[in-house]
Short mmCIF file of C-alpha atoms in Angstrom, two decimals:
data_model
loop_
_atom_site.label_atom_id
_atom_site.label_comp_id
_atom_site.label_asym_id
_atom_site.label_seq_id
_atom_site.Cartn_x
_atom_site.Cartn_y
_atom_site.Cartn_z
CA MET A 132 86.26 100.09 109.43
CA VAL A 133 84.82 103.36 110.80
CA HIS A 134 84.32 106.82 109.36
CA PRO A 135 87.62 108.73 109.57
CA LEU A 136 85.89 111.69 111.26
CA TYR A 137 85.05 109.52 114.26
CA ALA A 138 88.20 107.41 114.11
CA ALA A 139 90.34 110.51 114.61
CA MET A 140 88.05 112.24 117.10
CA PRO A 141 89.47 112.53 120.64
CA PRO A 142 87.25 112.42 123.73
CA THR A 143 85.36 115.66 124.25
CA ILE A 144 86.48 118.12 126.89
CA PHE A 145 83.27 117.31 128.78
CA ASP A 146 84.10 113.60 128.89
CA GLU A 147 87.65 114.39 129.93
CA MET A 148 86.80 116.82 132.73
CA SER A 149 83.82 114.87 134.04
CA GLY A 150 85.94 111.71 134.08
CA LEU A 151 88.64 113.51 136.06
CA ALA A 152 85.98 114.90 138.41
CA ARG A 153 84.73 111.38 139.12
CA ALA A 154 88.23 110.01 139.54
CA HIS A 155 89.21 112.71 142.04
CA GLY A 156 85.85 113.14 143.78
CA ALA A 157 85.77 116.75 142.61
CA LEU A 158 82.98 119.29 142.51
CA ASN A 159 81.81 119.42 138.89
CA LEU A 160 81.27 122.95 137.60
CA GLY A 161 82.20 121.77 134.13
CA GLN A 162 79.14 120.05 132.69
CA GLY A 163 76.06 122.23 132.29
CA PHE A 164 73.20 120.71 134.20
CA PRO A 165 71.37 122.06 137.27
CA ASP A 166 71.23 120.52 140.73
CA ASP A 167 67.52 121.42 140.93
CA PRO A 168 65.30 118.49 139.82
CA GLY A 169 62.96 120.67 137.73
CA PRO A 170 59.29 121.57 138.23
CA GLU A 171 57.46 118.82 140.10
CA THR A 172 54.19 119.36 138.23
CA VAL A 173 55.89 118.72 134.89
CA ARG A 174 57.72 115.65 136.19
CA ARG A 175 54.49 114.33 137.67
CA ALA A 176 52.71 114.87 134.34
CA ALA A 177 55.38 112.74 132.66
CA ALA A 178 54.96 109.95 135.21
CA GLU A 179 51.19 109.97 134.77
CA ALA A 180 51.58 109.93 131.00
CA VAL A 181 53.77 106.82 131.24
CA LEU A 182 51.21 104.99 133.39
CA ASP A 183 47.97 106.22 131.89
CA GLY A 184 48.86 107.68 128.51
CA TYR A 185 49.85 106.55 125.06
CA ASN A 186 53.10 104.56 124.86
CA GLN A 187 53.29 103.71 121.14
CA TYR A 188 54.81 105.67 118.27
CA PRO A 189 53.58 109.26 118.21
CA PRO A 190 53.59 111.23 114.94
CA SER A 191 57.10 111.83 113.65
CA ARG A 192 56.64 115.61 113.72
CA GLY A 193 55.54 115.40 117.36
CA LEU A 194 52.31 115.20 119.34
CA PRO A 195 49.82 117.73 117.96
CA GLU A 196 49.22 119.11 121.45
CA LEU A 197 52.94 119.79 121.94
CA ARG A 198 53.30 121.45 118.54
CA ARG A 199 50.34 123.67 119.40
CA ALA A 200 51.83 124.43 122.82
CA VAL A 201 55.21 125.35 121.28
CA ALA A 202 53.60 127.68 118.73
CA ALA A 203 51.43 129.30 121.43
CA HIS A 204 54.42 129.68 123.77
CA TYR A 205 56.54 131.47 121.17
CA ALA A 206 53.61 133.66 120.17
CA ARG A 207 53.10 134.63 123.81
CA THR A 208 56.73 135.13 124.81
CA GLN A 209 58.43 136.31 121.60
CA GLY A 210 55.63 137.49 119.30
CA LEU A 211 56.35 134.79 116.73
CA THR A 212 53.74 133.15 114.51
CA PHE A 213 54.21 129.48 113.63
CA ASP A 214 51.67 127.13 112.09
CA PRO A 215 51.89 124.18 114.52
CA ASP A 216 50.91 121.70 111.82
CA ALA A 217 53.40 122.91 109.22
CA GLN A 218 56.22 124.83 110.91
CA VAL A 219 56.99 123.00 114.18
CA THR A 220 58.82 119.68 114.48
CA VAL A 221 59.53 118.03 117.83
CA THR A 222 62.98 116.45 118.05
CA SER A 223 64.91 114.27 120.47
CA GLY A 224 66.78 117.19 121.96
CA ALA A 225 68.38 120.26 120.45
CA THR A 226 71.45 118.36 119.24
CA GLU A 227 69.23 116.14 117.11
CA ALA A 228 67.49 119.28 115.86
CA LEU A 229 70.89 120.69 114.88
CA ALA A 230 71.77 117.45 113.09
CA ALA A 231 68.46 117.43 111.21
CA ALA A 232 68.87 121.06 110.16
CA ILE A 233 72.44 120.55 108.98
CA LEU A 234 71.59 117.37 107.06
CA ALA A 235 68.59 119.07 105.48
CA LEU A 236 70.55 122.12 104.29
CA VAL A 237 74.18 121.12 103.71
CA GLU A 238 75.53 119.13 100.76
CA PRO A 239 79.09 117.83 100.32
CA GLY A 240 81.45 120.72 99.62
CA ASP A 241 79.14 123.39 101.04
CA GLU A 242 80.68 125.84 103.49
CA VAL A 243 79.05 126.62 106.83
CA ILE A 244 80.03 129.65 108.89
CA LEU A 245 80.56 129.03 112.62
CA PHE A 246 81.38 131.55 115.32
CA GLN A 247 84.09 130.31 117.67
CA PRO A 248 84.16 129.67 120.59
CA ALA A 249 81.53 127.23 119.33
CA TYR A 250 79.55 124.44 120.93
CA ASP A 251 81.52 121.29 120.20
CA ALA A 252 78.81 119.49 118.20
CA TYR A 253 78.63 122.04 115.38
CA ALA A 254 81.80 121.33 113.39
CA PRO A 255 81.58 117.50 113.55
CA LEU A 256 77.95 117.58 112.41
CA VAL A 257 78.85 119.87 109.52
CA ARG A 258 81.75 117.64 108.49
CA ARG A 259 79.68 114.46 108.71
CA ALA A 260 77.21 116.05 106.29
CA GLY A 261 80.12 116.67 103.92
CA GLY A 262 80.28 120.37 104.70
CA VAL A 263 83.31 122.54 105.37
CA PRO A 264 83.33 124.72 108.51
CA ARG A 265 84.56 128.31 108.12
CA PHE A 266 85.26 130.00 111.43
CA VAL A 267 84.70 133.57 112.55
CA THR A 268 86.91 133.96 115.61
CA LEU A 269 85.60 136.00 118.56
CA SER A 270 87.65 137.26 121.48
CA PRO A 271 87.09 138.61 124.99
CA PRO A 272 85.96 140.78 126.56
CA ASP A 273 82.95 141.50 124.33
CA TRP A 274 83.01 138.43 121.99
CA ARG A 275 81.49 140.44 119.10
CA TRP A 276 81.84 140.08 115.34
CA THR A 277 82.17 142.81 112.73
CA ALA A 278 80.75 143.32 109.26
CA ALA A 279 84.31 142.94 107.93
CA GLN A 280 84.69 139.54 109.58
CA LEU A 281 81.43 138.37 108.04
CA GLU A 282 82.39 139.70 104.62
CA ALA A 283 85.63 137.72 104.80
CA ALA A 284 83.85 134.53 105.92
CA PHE A 285 81.19 134.39 103.18
CA THR A 286 82.16 132.85 99.86
CA PRO A 287 80.16 131.66 96.84
CA ARG A 288 80.13 128.21 98.47
CA THR A 289 78.56 129.38 101.75
CA ARG A 290 75.38 127.37 102.30
CA ALA A 291 74.49 128.11 105.92
CA VAL A 292 75.44 129.90 109.13
CA ILE A 293 75.09 128.44 112.63
CA LEU A 294 74.32 131.00 115.32
CA ASN A 295 74.20 130.31 119.05
CA SER A 296 72.37 133.04 120.98
CA PRO A 297 72.47 133.39 123.96
CA VAL A 298 75.99 132.02 123.75
CA ASN A 299 77.53 128.98 125.37
CA PRO A 300 80.30 129.20 126.61
CA THR A 301 80.59 132.97 127.05
CA GLY A 302 77.20 133.77 128.61
CA VAL A 303 76.68 136.63 126.13
CA VAL A 304 73.33 137.85 124.81
CA VAL A 305 74.19 138.80 121.23
CA PRO A 306 73.60 142.56 120.77
CA HIS A 307 70.76 143.48 118.44
CA GLU A 308 73.07 145.40 116.11
CA ASP A 309 75.22 142.28 115.64
CA LEU A 310 72.12 140.25 114.79
CA GLU A 311 71.15 142.93 112.27
CA THR A 312 74.61 142.79 110.70
CA LEU A 313 74.38 139.01 110.34
CA ALA A 314 70.82 139.13 109.03
CA ALA A 315 71.77 141.71 106.40
CA ALA A 316 74.68 139.57 105.20
CA CYS A 317 72.45 136.49 104.94
CA ARG A 318 69.58 138.30 103.21
CA ALA A 319 71.98 139.70 100.62
CA ARG A 320 73.16 136.18 99.75
CA PHE A 321 69.97 134.23 100.54
CA VAL A 322 71.87 132.05 103.04
CA PRO A 323 69.88 130.34 105.82
CA VAL A 324 70.84 130.59 109.50
CA ILE A 325 70.47 127.68 111.92
CA CYS A 326 69.74 129.41 115.23
CA ASP A 327 70.60 127.45 118.37
CA GLU A 328 68.50 129.37 120.90
CA VAL A 329 68.26 126.81 123.69
CA TRP A 330 69.20 129.40 126.35
CA GLU A 331 66.44 131.82 125.30
CA HIS A 332 64.71 131.74 128.71
CA LEU A 333 67.89 131.97 130.77
CA VAL A 334 68.69 135.67 130.40
CA PHE A 335 69.38 137.99 133.32
CA ASP A 336 69.32 141.59 134.52
CA GLY A 337 66.30 142.48 132.40
CA ALA A 338 67.96 141.45 129.13
CA VAL A 339 65.63 140.28 126.37
CA HIS A 340 66.37 137.47 123.96
CA ALA A 341 65.83 138.51 120.33
CA PRO A 342 65.16 135.58 117.96
CA LEU A 343 66.85 136.09 114.61
CA ILE A 344 63.80 134.71 112.82
CA ALA A 345 61.84 137.80 113.95
CA LEU A 346 64.12 140.22 112.09
CA PRO A 347 62.90 141.62 108.75
CA GLY A 348 63.36 139.19 105.89
CA MET A 349 64.46 136.29 108.11
CA ALA A 350 61.17 134.40 108.48
CA ASP A 351 62.04 132.25 105.46
CA LEU A 352 65.79 132.08 106.10
CA ALA A 353 66.10 131.23 109.81
CA VAL A 354 65.66 127.91 111.57
CA LYS A 355 64.85 128.35 115.26
CA ILE A 356 65.90 125.58 117.66
CA GLY A 357 64.59 125.42 121.23
CA SER A 358 64.99 122.98 124.10
CA ALA A 359 62.48 121.90 126.73
CA GLY A 360 65.44 120.50 128.66
CA LYS A 361 66.85 124.00 129.11
CA MET A 362 63.43 125.63 129.55
CA PHE A 363 62.49 123.39 132.47
CA GLY A 364 65.90 122.36 133.77
CA LEU A 365 65.28 118.76 132.67
CA THR A 366 68.35 118.26 130.53
CA GLY A 367 68.04 114.46 130.43
CA TRP A 368 64.64 114.54 128.77
CA LYS A 369 66.04 115.52 125.36
CA VAL A 370 62.93 117.15 123.91
CA GLY A 371 63.68 119.87 121.38
CA PHE A 372 61.87 121.99 118.78
CA LEU A 373 62.59 122.92 115.17
CA CYS A 374 60.65 125.94 113.93
CA ALA A 375 61.01 127.43 110.46
CA GLY A 376 59.12 128.89 107.54
CA PRO A 377 57.17 126.84 104.98
CA ALA A 378 60.10 126.68 102.56
CA LEU A 379 62.40 124.91 105.04
CA SER A 380 60.14 123.02 107.45
CA PRO A 381 59.28 120.02 105.23
CA ALA A 382 62.95 119.19 104.65
CA LEU A 383 63.75 119.59 108.35
CA ALA A 384 60.94 117.20 109.26
CA ARG A 385 62.14 114.63 106.72
CA ALA A 386 65.70 114.77 108.04
CA HIS A 387 64.37 114.31 111.59
CA GLN A 388 62.24 111.36 110.46
CA PHE A 389 65.32 109.40 109.46
CA LEU A 390 67.39 110.33 112.51
CA THR A 391 65.25 109.45 115.53
CA PHE A 392 61.84 109.28 113.80
CA THR A 393 60.12 110.49 116.95
CA THR A 394 60.49 111.38 120.64
CA PRO A 395 58.93 109.64 123.69
CA PRO A 396 55.23 110.60 123.79
CA ASN A 397 55.12 110.73 127.58
CA LEU A 398 57.80 113.42 127.76
CA GLN A 399 56.16 115.31 124.91
CA ALA A 400 52.84 115.31 126.76
CA ALA A 401 54.52 116.57 129.94
CA VAL A 402 56.33 119.36 128.07
CA ALA A 403 53.03 120.40 126.47
CA PHE A 404 51.51 120.54 129.96
CA GLY A 405 54.42 122.64 131.22
CA LEU A 406 54.17 125.13 128.35
CA GLU A 407 50.39 125.43 128.70
CA THR A 408 50.38 125.82 132.51
CA PRO A 409 53.76 127.35 133.40
CA GLY A 410 52.63 129.36 136.40
CA ASP A 411 55.51 131.68 137.31
CA TRP A 412 58.20 129.23 136.17
CA PHE A 413 59.58 131.40 133.38
CA GLU A 414 60.03 134.28 135.82
CA ALA A 415 61.11 132.38 138.94
CA MET A 416 63.56 130.01 137.27
CA PRO A 417 65.80 132.67 135.66
CA ALA A 418 65.61 134.71 138.86
CA ARG A 419 66.99 131.74 140.82
CA MET A 420 69.72 131.22 138.25
CA GLN A 421 70.61 134.92 138.39
CA ALA A 422 70.95 134.63 142.18
CA SER A 423 73.26 131.63 141.72
CA ARG A 424 75.29 133.54 139.15
CA ASP A 425 75.65 136.42 141.60
CA ARG A 426 76.62 134.11 144.44
CA LEU A 427 79.41 132.43 142.48
CA THR A 428 80.56 135.75 141.01
CA GLU A 429 80.83 137.37 144.44
CA ALA A 430 82.55 134.33 145.96
CA LEU A 431 85.13 134.31 143.18
CA GLN A 432 85.69 138.07 143.40
CA ARG A 433 86.31 137.78 147.15
CA GLU A 434 89.05 135.31 146.27
CA GLY A 435 90.56 137.78 143.81
CA PHE A 436 89.30 136.33 140.52
CA GLU A 437 88.38 138.53 137.56
CA VAL A 438 84.88 137.44 136.52
CA ALA A 439 83.08 138.50 133.33
CA ARG A 440 79.44 139.32 134.00
CA SER A 441 77.30 136.56 132.54
CA GLN A 442 74.19 137.82 130.74
CA ALA A 443 72.64 134.39 130.13
CA THR A 444 72.99 130.57 130.21
CA TYR A 445 74.21 128.47 133.17
CA PHE A 446 77.77 129.75 132.74
CA LEU A 447 80.16 132.52 133.66
CA THR A 448 83.78 132.97 132.63
CA VAL A 449 86.91 133.85 134.56
CA ASP A 450 89.88 135.69 133.05
CA LEU A 451 92.91 133.76 134.26
CA PRO A 452 95.74 136.31 133.76
CA GLY A 453 93.52 138.96 135.36
CA SER A 454 93.06 136.58 138.28
CA GLY A 455 96.76 135.96 138.80
CA VAL A 456 97.03 132.68 136.90
CA ASP A 457 99.91 132.36 134.44
CA GLU A 458 99.03 128.90 133.10
CA PRO A 459 96.95 128.38 129.94
CA ASP A 460 93.32 127.55 130.63
CA ARG A 461 93.54 123.85 129.85
CA ALA A 462 96.58 123.26 132.05
CA PHE A 463 94.96 125.18 134.89
CA ALA A 464 91.68 123.28 134.48
CA VAL A 465 93.48 119.93 134.75
CA ARG A 466 95.37 121.15 137.82
CA ALA A 467 92.16 122.46 139.42
CA VAL A 468 90.30 119.17 139.10
CA SER A 469 93.17 116.84 139.93
CA GLU A 470 94.88 118.83 142.71
CA ALA A 471 92.16 121.09 144.15
CA GLY A 472 89.01 119.08 143.51
CA VAL A 473 86.96 121.36 141.26
CA ALA A 474 86.18 120.78 137.59
CA ALA A 475 85.80 123.58 135.03
CA ILE A 476 85.97 123.85 131.24
CA PRO A 477 88.77 125.68 129.40
CA VAL A 478 87.20 127.92 126.76
CA SER A 479 90.07 127.11 124.38
CA ALA A 480 88.35 123.72 123.88
CA PHE A 481 85.59 125.54 121.98
CA TYR A 482 88.05 126.71 119.28
CA GLU A 483 89.60 124.84 116.37
CA THR A 484 91.99 127.63 115.36
CA ASP A 485 93.49 130.73 116.98
CA ALA A 486 92.25 129.65 120.40
CA VAL A 487 91.88 132.07 123.27
CA THR A 488 93.71 130.31 126.12
CA ARG A 489 93.06 132.70 129.02
CA THR A 490 89.42 131.93 129.90
CA LEU A 491 87.76 129.34 132.14
CA ARG A 492 84.04 128.46 132.03
CA LEU A 493 82.16 127.60 135.23
CA CYS A 494 78.59 126.33 135.63
CA PHE A 495 76.68 128.14 138.38
CA ALA A 496 73.48 126.04 138.20
CA LYS A 497 74.46 124.38 141.46
CA ALA A 498 73.57 124.49 145.15
CA ASP A 499 74.85 127.46 147.17
CA GLU A 500 77.22 125.36 149.27
CA VAL A 501 78.73 123.84 146.12
CA LEU A 502 79.35 127.29 144.64
CA ASP A 503 80.94 128.60 147.83
CA GLU A 504 83.24 125.61 148.17
CA ALA A 505 84.13 125.71 144.47
CA ALA A 506 85.39 129.30 144.79
CA THR A 507 87.57 128.26 147.74
CA ARG A 508 88.98 125.32 145.80
CA LEU A 509 89.71 127.44 142.72
CA ALA A 510 91.69 129.82 144.92
CA ARG A 511 93.63 126.79 146.18
CA ALA A 512 94.24 125.74 142.57
CA ARG A 513 95.59 129.21 141.80
CA ASP A 514 98.01 128.96 144.75
CA LEU A 515 99.19 125.57 143.52
CA SER A 516 99.57 126.96 140.00
CA ARG A 517 101.68 129.87 141.21
CA ARG A 518 103.98 127.54 143.10
CA ALA A 519 104.34 125.24 140.11
CA VAL A 520 105.05 128.10 137.69
CA SER A 521 107.55 129.75 140.03
CA GLY A 522 109.19 126.47 140.92
CA THR A 523 108.81 127.01 144.67
#
């Protein structure tokens, strides 16, 4: 009675690990949301908009003031030029934006290139549109692709590429030369790229996010997806943005119209306020996250864990064999949450084939005391793992 894609789909790793965290009263460094409540001025603007503002259907493409604010924000921060009336669509979160883009571009039988480890929504959305995922497999420590890998992935049936940059789960800012390699391959074949750039403002150590749509020849081939939830640390608001050139934008807006039609006007108004009057938010917020990254990194290193330096996102990764753990990542993650009281995400869950099973993802967007205790509990989980593996 149901679509076979969903009938055969197991619970996501996030459902599994969060459920175990609740069952065992564990610290949850698995799911990616911050402990901080977000900027008070933006939250207050939303409350005022509910009480005093417009509460009926807004335009399907989004409130005009938010579309103008999005275009102005990207012009100011990334040097991009978007017509707010024709090239910006407001969506109910970035996942809905991804769904709209995929439905607008992919027909049954089309192939879509995905880089794995990949966010877990990509492949199911492609398949539900009738598309066929083709995976480019990336590996630690640098998680980079090559021109040869791209050449092998493209076929005459390739209809789109999905790019996540900065990257969840690895915390990598994709190097500019890798973006150039991808852009060149797509320009040569006139293949559009759906760019999931929700972490664009969460980059550290002076790194700069480079939007693919800004590269030569990509203005008409790239779809840029942003997220107010990630920008302001308000992940439950589910306000996203679709930005693209005139050739693609109308189809994206139509696909969005028949998914959610529109997004709550109160939250849209508050996001517009936040983008227009950010104060020092876009400097202070990533600085705080960088400090949290450093705190968790140092705590883990004191416990003897091998930690990859996260360049972006809410996440860092731990190399398990380098940290003295002989179990695969999923087995260790289950042990950590059920026996030591700390939840993490095995990076192997972000692969469909040829999975890397040595890497654990941890969310550092948490309070200092949570991060400190989590490092202690992970060390306890490692001790328990060693005893179990050795049989002592």
